[in-house]
């Protein structure tokens, strides 16, 4: 979660003694709170029992619940994705990623474009973060337009994770590394096991992890043909896109980080 000022609220930072409009970014939704009396408050607590509620502990030792509004960042159940993102390559521009984005799409506080994108047969809440122009280059008239970072989010469920993994496996991706509570795995070291066995080991570990309902797990996947080279090189020798899945039990969020690396370079 990230608590910040509403867009355009820079003046409130310089004058924090009165009230301020706040926005809580949970990753899957924005919770907005109007005219929060910060000058009278000594502590803020997000109340998880209600959709958008702050508990304000006041300086006079009283407390109050402060209600807000919720804007879901997930497309509706009947919505269609703005575009289907099945390939992602180094140097791709924001315009190339999705030419059908509206002219003035919503953005988060880091200037990332928020949109619904289709991937693995599902519609995701996507954040497309623009990069900066190369050294000596001139910025675009529309601002930075080189895609630096792409992140997809959906609620964490066993079904969503299974659909995602099946899709990545079908595209020729295999597990590279995985970190679960108390367990680290490097699949390039499992040379004695067939790929199907490696996937089975990962799935059993994920089943136990999801059943526990606690902790955080990370899985990195890479093209099967490039795994040996990636394991022994400081930089990829060919263009490659990598997928990093983050499973957060506390917020029940499944996050997919898509990174494209150019041959011979460590950057995206």
PDB file of C-alpha atoms in Angstrom:
ATOM      1  CA  UNK A   1       0.000   0.000   0.000  1.00  0.00           C
ATOM      2  CA  UNK A   2       1.058   3.575  -0.633  1.00  0.00           C
ATOM      3  CA  UNK A   3      -0.457   6.663   1.008  1.00  0.00           C
ATOM      4  CA  UNK A   4       0.032   9.916  -0.879  1.00  0.00           C
ATOM      5  CA  UNK A   5      -1.575  13.208  -1.729  1.00  0.00           C
ATOM      6  CA  UNK A   6      -4.155  13.399  -4.484  1.00  0.00           C
ATOM      7  CA  UNK A   7      -2.738  14.512  -7.874  1.00  0.00           C
ATOM      8  CA  UNK A   8      -2.234  18.258  -7.814  1.00  0.00           C
ATOM      9  CA  UNK A   9      -1.963  18.393  -4.036  1.00  0.00           C
ATOM     10  CA  UNK A  10       1.599  19.681  -3.828  1.00  0.00           C
ATOM     11  CA  UNK A  11       0.485  22.901  -2.093  1.00  0.00           C
ATOM     12  CA  UNK A  12      -0.941  20.865   0.763  1.00  0.00           C
ATOM     13  CA  UNK A  13       2.504  19.423   1.488  1.00  0.00           C
ATOM     14  CA  UNK A  14       3.798  22.916   2.217  1.00  0.00           C
ATOM     15  CA  UNK A  15       0.770  23.752   4.376  1.00  0.00           C
ATOM     16  CA  UNK A  16       0.088  20.588   6.396  1.00  0.00           C
ATOM     17  CA  UNK A  17      -1.552  22.254   9.380  1.00  0.00           C
ATOM     18  CA  UNK A  18      -5.155  22.043   8.144  1.00  0.00           C
ATOM     19  CA  UNK A  19      -6.880  19.428   6.015  1.00  0.00           C
ATOM     20  CA  UNK A  20      -5.650  17.429   3.032  1.00  0.00           C
ATOM     21  CA  UNK A  21      -7.075  15.108   0.401  1.00  0.00           C
ATOM     22  CA  UNK A  22      -5.355  11.728   0.693  1.00  0.00           C
ATOM     23  CA  UNK A  23      -5.241   8.727  -1.606  1.00  0.00           C
ATOM     24  CA  UNK A  24      -4.374   5.177  -0.594  1.00  0.00           C
ATOM     25  CA  UNK A  25      -3.061   3.011  -3.435  1.00  0.00           C
ATOM     26  CA  UNK A  26      -3.672  -0.659  -2.547  1.00  0.00           C
ATOM     27  CA  UNK A  27      -2.462  -1.928  -5.912  1.00  0.00           C
ATOM     28  CA  UNK A  28      -5.912  -3.080  -6.984  1.00  0.00           C
ATOM     29  CA  UNK A  29      -7.829   0.086  -6.054  1.00  0.00           C
ATOM     30  CA  UNK A  30      -7.506   3.748  -5.079  1.00  0.00           C
ATOM     31  CA  UNK A  31      -9.165   4.780  -1.804  1.00  0.00           C
ATOM     32  CA  UNK A  32      -9.703   8.549  -1.718  1.00  0.00           C
ATOM     33  CA  UNK A  33     -10.357  10.594   1.411  1.00  0.00           C
ATOM     34  CA  UNK A  34     -11.457  14.238   1.203  1.00  0.00           C
ATOM     35  CA  UNK A  35     -10.465  16.949   3.701  1.00  0.00           C
ATOM     36  CA  UNK A  36      -8.751  14.733   6.262  1.00  0.00           C
ATOM     37  CA  UNK A  37      -8.003  16.929   9.336  1.00  0.00           C
ATOM     38  CA  UNK A  38      -4.291  16.161   9.543  1.00  0.00           C
ATOM     39  CA  UNK A  39      -3.659  19.124  11.816  1.00  0.00           C
ATOM     40  CA  UNK A  40      -5.767  17.526  14.538  1.00  0.00           C
ATOM     41  CA  UNK A  41      -4.568  13.939  13.985  1.00  0.00           C
ATOM     42  CA  UNK A  42      -1.644  12.142  15.588  1.00  0.00           C
ATOM     43  CA  UNK A  43      -2.087   8.748  13.913  1.00  0.00           C
ATOM     44  CA  UNK A  44      -3.826   7.237  10.867  1.00  0.00           C
ATOM     45  CA  UNK A  45      -4.833   3.585  10.637  1.00  0.00           C
ATOM     46  CA  UNK A  46      -6.376   1.981   7.570  1.00  0.00           C
ATOM     47  CA  UNK A  47      -9.443   0.026   8.684  1.00  0.00           C
ATOM     48  CA  UNK A  48      -9.479  -3.264   6.796  1.00  0.00           C
ATOM     49  CA  UNK A  49     -13.017  -4.120   7.924  1.00  0.00           C
ATOM     50  CA  UNK A  50     -14.576  -1.575   5.560  1.00  0.00           C
ATOM     51  CA  UNK A  51     -13.994  -0.776   1.896  1.00  0.00           C
ATOM     52  CA  UNK A  52     -12.507   2.695   2.451  1.00  0.00           C
ATOM     53  CA  UNK A  53     -12.110   3.798   6.034  1.00  0.00           C
ATOM     54  CA  UNK A  54      -9.402   5.538   8.029  1.00  0.00           C
ATOM     55  CA  UNK A  55      -9.311   5.494  11.817  1.00  0.00           C
ATOM     56  CA  UNK A  56      -8.069   8.867  13.036  1.00  0.00           C
ATOM     57  CA  UNK A  57      -6.561   9.071  16.516  1.00  0.00           C
ATOM     58  CA  UNK A  58      -7.010  12.726  17.406  1.00  0.00           C
ATOM     59  CA  UNK A  59      -4.724  14.899  19.503  1.00  0.00           C
ATOM     60  CA  UNK A  60      -7.480  15.262  22.106  1.00  0.00           C
ATOM     61  CA  UNK A  61      -7.224  11.464  22.623  1.00  0.00           C
ATOM     62  CA  UNK A  62     -10.529  10.733  20.893  1.00  0.00           C
ATOM     63  CA  UNK A  63     -10.826   8.677  17.704  1.00  0.00           C
ATOM     64  CA  UNK A  64     -13.096   8.721  14.687  1.00  0.00           C
ATOM     65  CA  UNK A  65     -13.747   6.726  11.539  1.00  0.00           C
ATOM     66  CA  UNK A  66     -13.251   8.697   8.345  1.00  0.00           C
ATOM     67  CA  UNK A  67     -14.990   7.298   5.237  1.00  0.00           C
ATOM     68  CA  UNK A  68     -13.766   7.613   1.675  1.00  0.00           C
ATOM     69  CA  UNK A  69     -14.520   6.338  -1.810  1.00  0.00           C
ATOM     70  CA  UNK A  70     -13.075   3.400  -3.746  1.00  0.00           C
ATOM     71  CA  UNK A  71     -12.014   3.385  -7.399  1.00  0.00           C
ATOM     72  CA  UNK A  72     -11.240  -0.142  -8.544  1.00  0.00           C
ATOM     73  CA  UNK A  73      -8.224  -0.472 -10.838  1.00  0.00           C
ATOM     74  CA  UNK A  74      -9.438  -3.861 -12.086  1.00  0.00           C
ATOM     75  CA  UNK A  75     -11.602  -3.965 -15.215  1.00  0.00           C
ATOM     76  CA  UNK A  76     -15.179  -5.107 -14.654  1.00  0.00           C
ATOM     77  CA  UNK A  77     -16.168  -8.743 -15.160  1.00  0.00           C
ATOM     78  CA  UNK A  78     -17.747  -8.024 -18.560  1.00  0.00           C
ATOM     79  CA  UNK A  79     -15.094  -5.612 -19.806  1.00  0.00           C
ATOM     80  CA  UNK A  80     -12.817  -6.264 -22.742  1.00  0.00           C
ATOM     81  CA  UNK A  81      -9.095  -5.524 -22.537  1.00  0.00           C
ATOM     82  CA  UNK A  82      -7.813  -2.384 -24.161  1.00  0.00           C
ATOM     83  CA  UNK A  83      -5.393  -4.617 -26.001  1.00  0.00           C
ATOM     84  CA  UNK A  84      -3.931  -8.092 -25.703  1.00  0.00           C
ATOM     85  CA  UNK A  85      -0.252  -8.100 -24.731  1.00  0.00           C
ATOM     86  CA  UNK A  86       1.270 -11.394 -25.829  1.00  0.00           C
ATOM     87  CA  UNK A  87       4.742 -10.158 -26.763  1.00  0.00           C
ATOM     88  CA  UNK A  88       7.024  -7.606 -25.143  1.00  0.00           C
ATOM     89  CA  UNK A  89      10.420  -6.654 -26.520  1.00  0.00           C
ATOM     90  CA  UNK A  90      13.297  -4.334 -25.577  1.00  0.00           C
ATOM     91  CA  UNK A  91      12.933  -0.731 -26.653  1.00  0.00           C
ATOM     92  CA  UNK A  92       9.170  -0.935 -27.116  1.00  0.00           C
ATOM     93  CA  UNK A  93       7.498   2.464 -26.909  1.00  0.00           C
ATOM     94  CA  UNK A  94       4.375   3.264 -24.963  1.00  0.00           C
ATOM     95  CA  UNK A  95       2.560   3.822 -28.258  1.00  0.00           C
ATOM     96  CA  UNK A  96       3.657   0.432 -29.595  1.00  0.00           C
ATOM     97  CA  UNK A  97       2.548  -1.357 -26.460  1.00  0.00           C
ATOM     98  CA  UNK A  98      -1.021  -0.264 -26.911  1.00  0.00           C
ATOM     99  CA  UNK A  99      -2.104   2.145 -29.633  1.00  0.00           C
ATOM    100  CA  UNK A 100      -5.707   1.936 -28.443  1.00  0.00           C
ATOM    101  CA  UNK A 101      -5.098   3.605 -25.099  1.00  0.00           C
ATOM    102  CA  UNK A 102      -7.315   6.673 -24.588  1.00  0.00           C
ATOM    103  CA  UNK A 103      -5.629  10.028 -25.225  1.00  0.00           C
ATOM    104  CA  UNK A 104      -5.511  10.938 -21.541  1.00  0.00           C
ATOM    105  CA  UNK A 105      -5.443   7.648 -19.577  1.00  0.00           C
ATOM    106  CA  UNK A 106      -5.451   7.651 -15.758  1.00  0.00           C
ATOM    107  CA  UNK A 107      -2.042   7.617 -14.088  1.00  0.00           C
ATOM    108  CA  UNK A 108      -0.708   6.873 -10.642  1.00  0.00           C
ATOM    109  CA  UNK A 109       1.551   9.164  -8.623  1.00  0.00           C
ATOM    110  CA  UNK A 110       4.647   7.786 -10.411  1.00  0.00           C
ATOM    111  CA  UNK A 111       3.227   8.771 -13.844  1.00  0.00           C
ATOM    112  CA  UNK A 112       2.505   5.132 -14.740  1.00  0.00           C
ATOM    113  CA  UNK A 113      -0.399   4.679 -17.148  1.00  0.00           C
ATOM    114  CA  UNK A 114      -3.234   2.580 -15.713  1.00  0.00           C
ATOM    115  CA  UNK A 115      -5.164   0.397 -18.154  1.00  0.00           C
ATOM    116  CA  UNK A 116      -6.763  -2.994 -18.577  1.00  0.00           C
ATOM    117  CA  UNK A 117      -4.615  -5.401 -20.609  1.00  0.00           C
ATOM    118  CA  UNK A 118      -5.360  -8.909 -21.725  1.00  0.00           C
ATOM    119  CA  UNK A 119      -2.806 -11.593 -20.954  1.00  0.00           C
ATOM    120  CA  UNK A 120      -3.016 -15.370 -20.467  1.00  0.00           C
ATOM    121  CA  UNK A 121      -6.731 -15.258 -21.245  1.00  0.00           C
ATOM    122  CA  UNK A 122      -7.413 -12.875 -18.344  1.00  0.00           C
ATOM    123  CA  UNK A 123      -7.878  -9.117 -18.059  1.00  0.00           C
ATOM    124  CA  UNK A 124      -5.368  -7.467 -15.736  1.00  0.00           C
ATOM    125  CA  UNK A 125      -4.990  -4.100 -14.051  1.00  0.00           C
ATOM    126  CA  UNK A 126      -1.831  -2.917 -15.790  1.00  0.00           C
ATOM    127  CA  UNK A 127       0.670  -0.220 -14.899  1.00  0.00           C
ATOM    128  CA  UNK A 128       2.872   0.947 -17.763  1.00  0.00           C
ATOM    129  CA  UNK A 129       5.716   3.085 -16.467  1.00  0.00           C
ATOM    130  CA  UNK A 130       7.470   5.360 -18.984  1.00  0.00           C
ATOM    131  CA  UNK A 131      11.230   5.659 -18.969  1.00  0.00           C
ATOM    132  CA  UNK A 132      13.477   8.617 -19.628  1.00  0.00           C
ATOM    133  CA  UNK A 133      14.961   9.523 -23.020  1.00  0.00           C
ATOM    134  CA  UNK A 134      18.523   8.298 -23.690  1.00  0.00           C
ATOM    135  CA  UNK A 135      21.460  10.486 -22.741  1.00  0.00           C
ATOM    136  CA  UNK A 136      21.566  13.453 -25.095  1.00  0.00           C
ATOM    137  CA  UNK A 137      18.167  12.613 -26.530  1.00  0.00           C
ATOM    138  CA  UNK A 138      15.279  15.017 -26.648  1.00  0.00           C
ATOM    139  CA  UNK A 139      12.145  14.192 -24.662  1.00  0.00           C
ATOM    140  CA  UNK A 140       8.972  13.560 -26.612  1.00  0.00           C
ATOM    141  CA  UNK A 141       6.455  16.381 -26.932  1.00  0.00           C
ATOM    142  CA  UNK A 142       4.033  14.084 -25.132  1.00  0.00           C
ATOM    143  CA  UNK A 143       6.541  13.356 -22.361  1.00  0.00           C
ATOM    144  CA  UNK A 144       8.644  10.217 -21.889  1.00  0.00           C
ATOM    145  CA  UNK A 145       7.264   7.514 -24.162  1.00  0.00           C
ATOM    146  CA  UNK A 146       9.734   4.636 -23.798  1.00  0.00           C
ATOM    147  CA  UNK A 147       8.223   1.804 -21.804  1.00  0.00           C
ATOM    148  CA  UNK A 148      10.499   1.076 -18.864  1.00  0.00           C
ATOM    149  CA  UNK A 149       8.367  -1.160 -16.698  1.00  0.00           C
ATOM    150  CA  UNK A 150       5.194  -3.184 -17.117  1.00  0.00           C
ATOM    151  CA  UNK A 151       3.278  -4.614 -14.188  1.00  0.00           C
ATOM    152  CA  UNK A 152       0.064  -6.654 -14.226  1.00  0.00           C
ATOM    153  CA  UNK A 153      -2.151  -7.272 -11.181  1.00  0.00           C
ATOM    154  CA  UNK A 154      -5.058  -9.550 -10.317  1.00  0.00           C
ATOM    155  CA  UNK A 155      -6.455 -10.991  -7.089  1.00  0.00           C
ATOM    156  CA  UNK A 156      -4.357 -13.912  -5.864  1.00  0.00           C
ATOM    157  CA  UNK A 157      -6.306 -17.147  -6.293  1.00  0.00           C
ATOM    158  CA  UNK A 158      -5.177 -20.668  -7.098  1.00  0.00           C
ATOM    159  CA  UNK A 159      -7.211 -20.490 -10.327  1.00  0.00           C
ATOM    160  CA  UNK A 160      -5.633 -17.226 -11.543  1.00  0.00           C
ATOM    161  CA  UNK A 161      -2.147 -18.549 -10.776  1.00  0.00           C
ATOM    162  CA  UNK A 162      -2.829 -21.848 -12.559  1.00  0.00           C
ATOM    163  CA  UNK A 163      -4.102 -20.072 -15.698  1.00  0.00           C
ATOM    164  CA  UNK A 164      -1.051 -17.802 -15.725  1.00  0.00           C
ATOM    165  CA  UNK A 165       1.479 -20.616 -15.297  1.00  0.00           C
ATOM    166  CA  UNK A 166      -0.192 -22.742 -17.985  1.00  0.00           C
ATOM    167  CA  UNK A 167      -0.005 -19.844 -20.419  1.00  0.00           C
ATOM    168  CA  UNK A 168       3.667 -19.153 -19.704  1.00  0.00           C
ATOM    169  CA  UNK A 169       4.569 -22.839 -19.959  1.00  0.00           C
ATOM    170  CA  UNK A 170       2.748 -23.008 -23.310  1.00  0.00           C
ATOM    171  CA  UNK A 171       4.885 -20.096 -24.553  1.00  0.00           C
ATOM    172  CA  UNK A 172       8.070 -22.054 -23.792  1.00  0.00           C
ATOM    173  CA  UNK A 173       8.850 -20.538 -20.379  1.00  0.00           C
ATOM    174  CA  UNK A 174      10.209 -22.564 -17.488  1.00  0.00           C
ATOM    175  CA  UNK A 175      10.838 -21.805 -13.816  1.00  0.00           C
ATOM    176  CA  UNK A 176      14.252 -20.279 -13.240  1.00  0.00           C
ATOM    177  CA  UNK A 177      14.243 -19.354  -9.557  1.00  0.00           C
ATOM    178  CA  UNK A 178      11.667 -19.378  -6.774  1.00  0.00           C
ATOM    179  CA  UNK A 179      11.640 -18.011  -3.245  1.00  0.00           C
ATOM    180  CA  UNK A 180       9.009 -19.136  -0.752  1.00  0.00           C
ATOM    181  CA  UNK A 181       8.991 -18.772   3.036  1.00  0.00           C
ATOM    182  CA  UNK A 182      11.874 -20.949   4.227  1.00  0.00           C
ATOM    183  CA  UNK A 183      12.588 -22.344   0.754  1.00  0.00           C
ATOM    184  CA  UNK A 184      14.795 -21.082  -2.116  1.00  0.00           C
ATOM    185  CA  UNK A 185      14.995 -23.003  -5.395  1.00  0.00           C
ATOM    186  CA  UNK A 186      17.293 -22.605  -8.403  1.00  0.00           C
ATOM    187  CA  UNK A 187      15.983 -24.817 -11.185  1.00  0.00           C
ATOM    188  CA  UNK A 188      19.174 -24.524 -13.258  1.00  0.00           C
ATOM    189  CA  UNK A 189      20.814 -26.656 -10.570  1.00  0.00           C
ATOM    190  CA  UNK A 190      18.233 -29.449 -10.983  1.00  0.00           C
ATOM    191  CA  UNK A 191      19.917 -30.875 -14.070  1.00  0.00           C
ATOM    192  CA  UNK A 192      19.061 -34.455 -13.096  1.00  0.00           C
ATOM    193  CA  UNK A 193      15.326 -33.756 -13.204  1.00  0.00           C
ATOM    194  CA  UNK A 194      13.176 -33.515 -16.323  1.00  0.00           C
ATOM    195  CA  UNK A 195      11.366 -30.172 -16.818  1.00  0.00           C
ATOM    196  CA  UNK A 196       8.024 -31.797 -15.997  1.00  0.00           C
ATOM    197  CA  UNK A 197       9.427 -32.922 -12.635  1.00  0.00           C
ATOM    198  CA  UNK A 198      10.730 -29.438 -11.909  1.00  0.00           C
ATOM    199  CA  UNK A 199       7.297 -27.948 -12.614  1.00  0.00           C
ATOM    200  CA  UNK A 200       5.724 -30.580 -10.376  1.00  0.00           C
ATOM    201  CA  UNK A 201       8.077 -29.690  -7.507  1.00  0.00           C
ATOM    202  CA  UNK A 202       7.225 -26.008  -7.894  1.00  0.00           C
ATOM    203  CA  UNK A 203       3.499 -26.721  -8.008  1.00  0.00           C
ATOM    204  CA  UNK A 204       3.573 -28.794  -4.827  1.00  0.00           C
ATOM    205  CA  UNK A 205       5.470 -26.016  -3.030  1.00  0.00           C
ATOM    206  CA  UNK A 206       2.943 -23.444  -4.269  1.00  0.00           C
ATOM    207  CA  UNK A 207       0.019 -25.602  -3.138  1.00  0.00           C
ATOM    208  CA  UNK A 208       1.432 -25.712   0.396  1.00  0.00           C
ATOM    209  CA  UNK A 209       2.157 -21.984   0.283  1.00  0.00           C
ATOM    210  CA  UNK A 210      -1.375 -21.026  -0.825  1.00  0.00           C
ATOM    211  CA  UNK A 211      -2.928 -23.368   1.736  1.00  0.00           C
ATOM    212  CA  UNK A 212      -0.952 -21.678   4.522  1.00  0.00           C
ATOM    213  CA  UNK A 213      -2.516 -18.294   3.762  1.00  0.00           C
ATOM    214  CA  UNK A 214       0.601 -16.474   4.948  1.00  0.00           C
ATOM    215  CA  UNK A 215       3.830 -15.010   3.604  1.00  0.00           C
ATOM    216  CA  UNK A 216       5.075 -13.930   0.206  1.00  0.00           C
ATOM    217  CA  UNK A 217       6.508 -15.922  -2.700  1.00  0.00           C
ATOM    218  CA  UNK A 218       8.405 -14.944  -5.840  1.00  0.00           C
ATOM    219  CA  UNK A 219       8.826 -16.999  -9.029  1.00  0.00           C
ATOM    220  CA  UNK A 220      11.018 -16.003 -11.955  1.00  0.00           C
ATOM    221  CA  UNK A 221      10.470 -17.620 -15.362  1.00  0.00           C
ATOM    222  CA  UNK A 222      12.627 -17.455 -18.498  1.00  0.00           C
ATOM    223  CA  UNK A 223      12.590 -19.050 -21.981  1.00  0.00           C
ATOM    224  CA  UNK A 224      13.656 -22.694 -21.631  1.00  0.00           C
ATOM    225  CA  UNK A 225      16.294 -22.422 -24.368  1.00  0.00           C
ATOM    226  CA  UNK A 226      18.001 -19.493 -22.634  1.00  0.00           C
ATOM    227  CA  UNK A 227      18.067 -20.779 -19.064  1.00  0.00           C
ATOM    228  CA  UNK A 228      21.627 -22.207 -19.167  1.00  0.00           C
ATOM    229  CA  UNK A 229      23.030 -19.004 -20.684  1.00  0.00           C
ATOM    230  CA  UNK A 230      21.167 -16.748 -18.254  1.00  0.00           C
ATOM    231  CA  UNK A 231      22.429 -18.703 -15.281  1.00  0.00           C
ATOM    232  CA  UNK A 232      26.088 -18.154 -16.260  1.00  0.00           C
ATOM    233  CA  UNK A 233      26.069 -14.674 -17.812  1.00  0.00           C
ATOM    234  CA  UNK A 234      26.085 -11.173 -16.380  1.00  0.00           C
ATOM    235  CA  UNK A 235      23.959  -9.941 -19.307  1.00  0.00           C
ATOM    236  CA  UNK A 236      21.768 -11.782 -21.865  1.00  0.00           C
ATOM    237  CA  UNK A 237      23.379 -12.618 -25.194  1.00  0.00           C
ATOM    238  CA  UNK A 238      20.044 -12.359 -27.029  1.00  0.00           C
ATOM    239  CA  UNK A 239      16.942 -10.237 -26.568  1.00  0.00           C
ATOM    240  CA  UNK A 240      14.859 -11.796 -23.839  1.00  0.00           C
ATOM    241  CA  UNK A 241      11.749 -11.098 -21.812  1.00  0.00           C
ATOM    242  CA  UNK A 242      11.494 -12.384 -18.261  1.00  0.00           C
ATOM    243  CA  UNK A 243       8.467 -12.811 -16.027  1.00  0.00           C
ATOM    244  CA  UNK A 244       8.593 -12.396 -12.257  1.00  0.00           C
ATOM    245  CA  UNK A 245       5.494 -13.449 -10.324  1.00  0.00           C
ATOM    246  CA  UNK A 246       4.953 -12.115  -6.809  1.00  0.00           C
ATOM    247  CA  UNK A 247       2.320 -13.759  -4.615  1.00  0.00           C
ATOM    248  CA  UNK A 248       1.315 -11.616  -1.627  1.00  0.00           C
ATOM    249  CA  UNK A 249      -0.943 -13.407   0.809  1.00  0.00           C
ATOM    250  CA  UNK A 250      -1.565 -10.411   3.099  1.00  0.00           C
ATOM    251  CA  UNK A 251      -3.195  -8.348   0.329  1.00  0.00           C
ATOM    252  CA  UNK A 252      -4.248 -11.390  -1.754  1.00  0.00           C
ATOM    253  CA  UNK A 253      -2.544  -9.879  -4.790  1.00  0.00           C
ATOM    254  CA  UNK A 254      -0.888 -11.604  -7.754  1.00  0.00           C
ATOM    255  CA  UNK A 255       1.668  -9.315  -9.412  1.00  0.00           C
ATOM    256  CA  UNK A 256       3.354 -10.041 -12.746  1.00  0.00           C
ATOM    257  CA  UNK A 257       6.455  -8.040 -13.587  1.00  0.00           C
ATOM    258  CA  UNK A 258       7.351  -8.179 -17.291  1.00  0.00           C
ATOM    259  CA  UNK A 259      10.899  -7.101 -18.121  1.00  0.00           C
ATOM    260  CA  UNK A 260      12.476  -7.023 -21.584  1.00  0.00           C
ATOM    261  CA  UNK A 261      16.268  -7.033 -21.837  1.00  0.00           C
ATOM    262  CA  UNK A 262      18.310  -6.206 -24.942  1.00  0.00           C
ATOM    263  CA  UNK A 263      21.196  -8.459 -25.946  1.00  0.00           C
ATOM    264  CA  UNK A 264      24.430  -7.626 -24.173  1.00  0.00           C
ATOM    265  CA  UNK A 265      22.777  -5.079 -21.911  1.00  0.00           C
ATOM    266  CA  UNK A 266      21.686  -5.268 -18.310  1.00  0.00           C
ATOM    267  CA  UNK A 267      18.950  -2.665 -18.791  1.00  0.00           C
ATOM    268  CA  UNK A 268      15.417  -3.015 -20.047  1.00  0.00           C
TER     269      UNK A 268
END
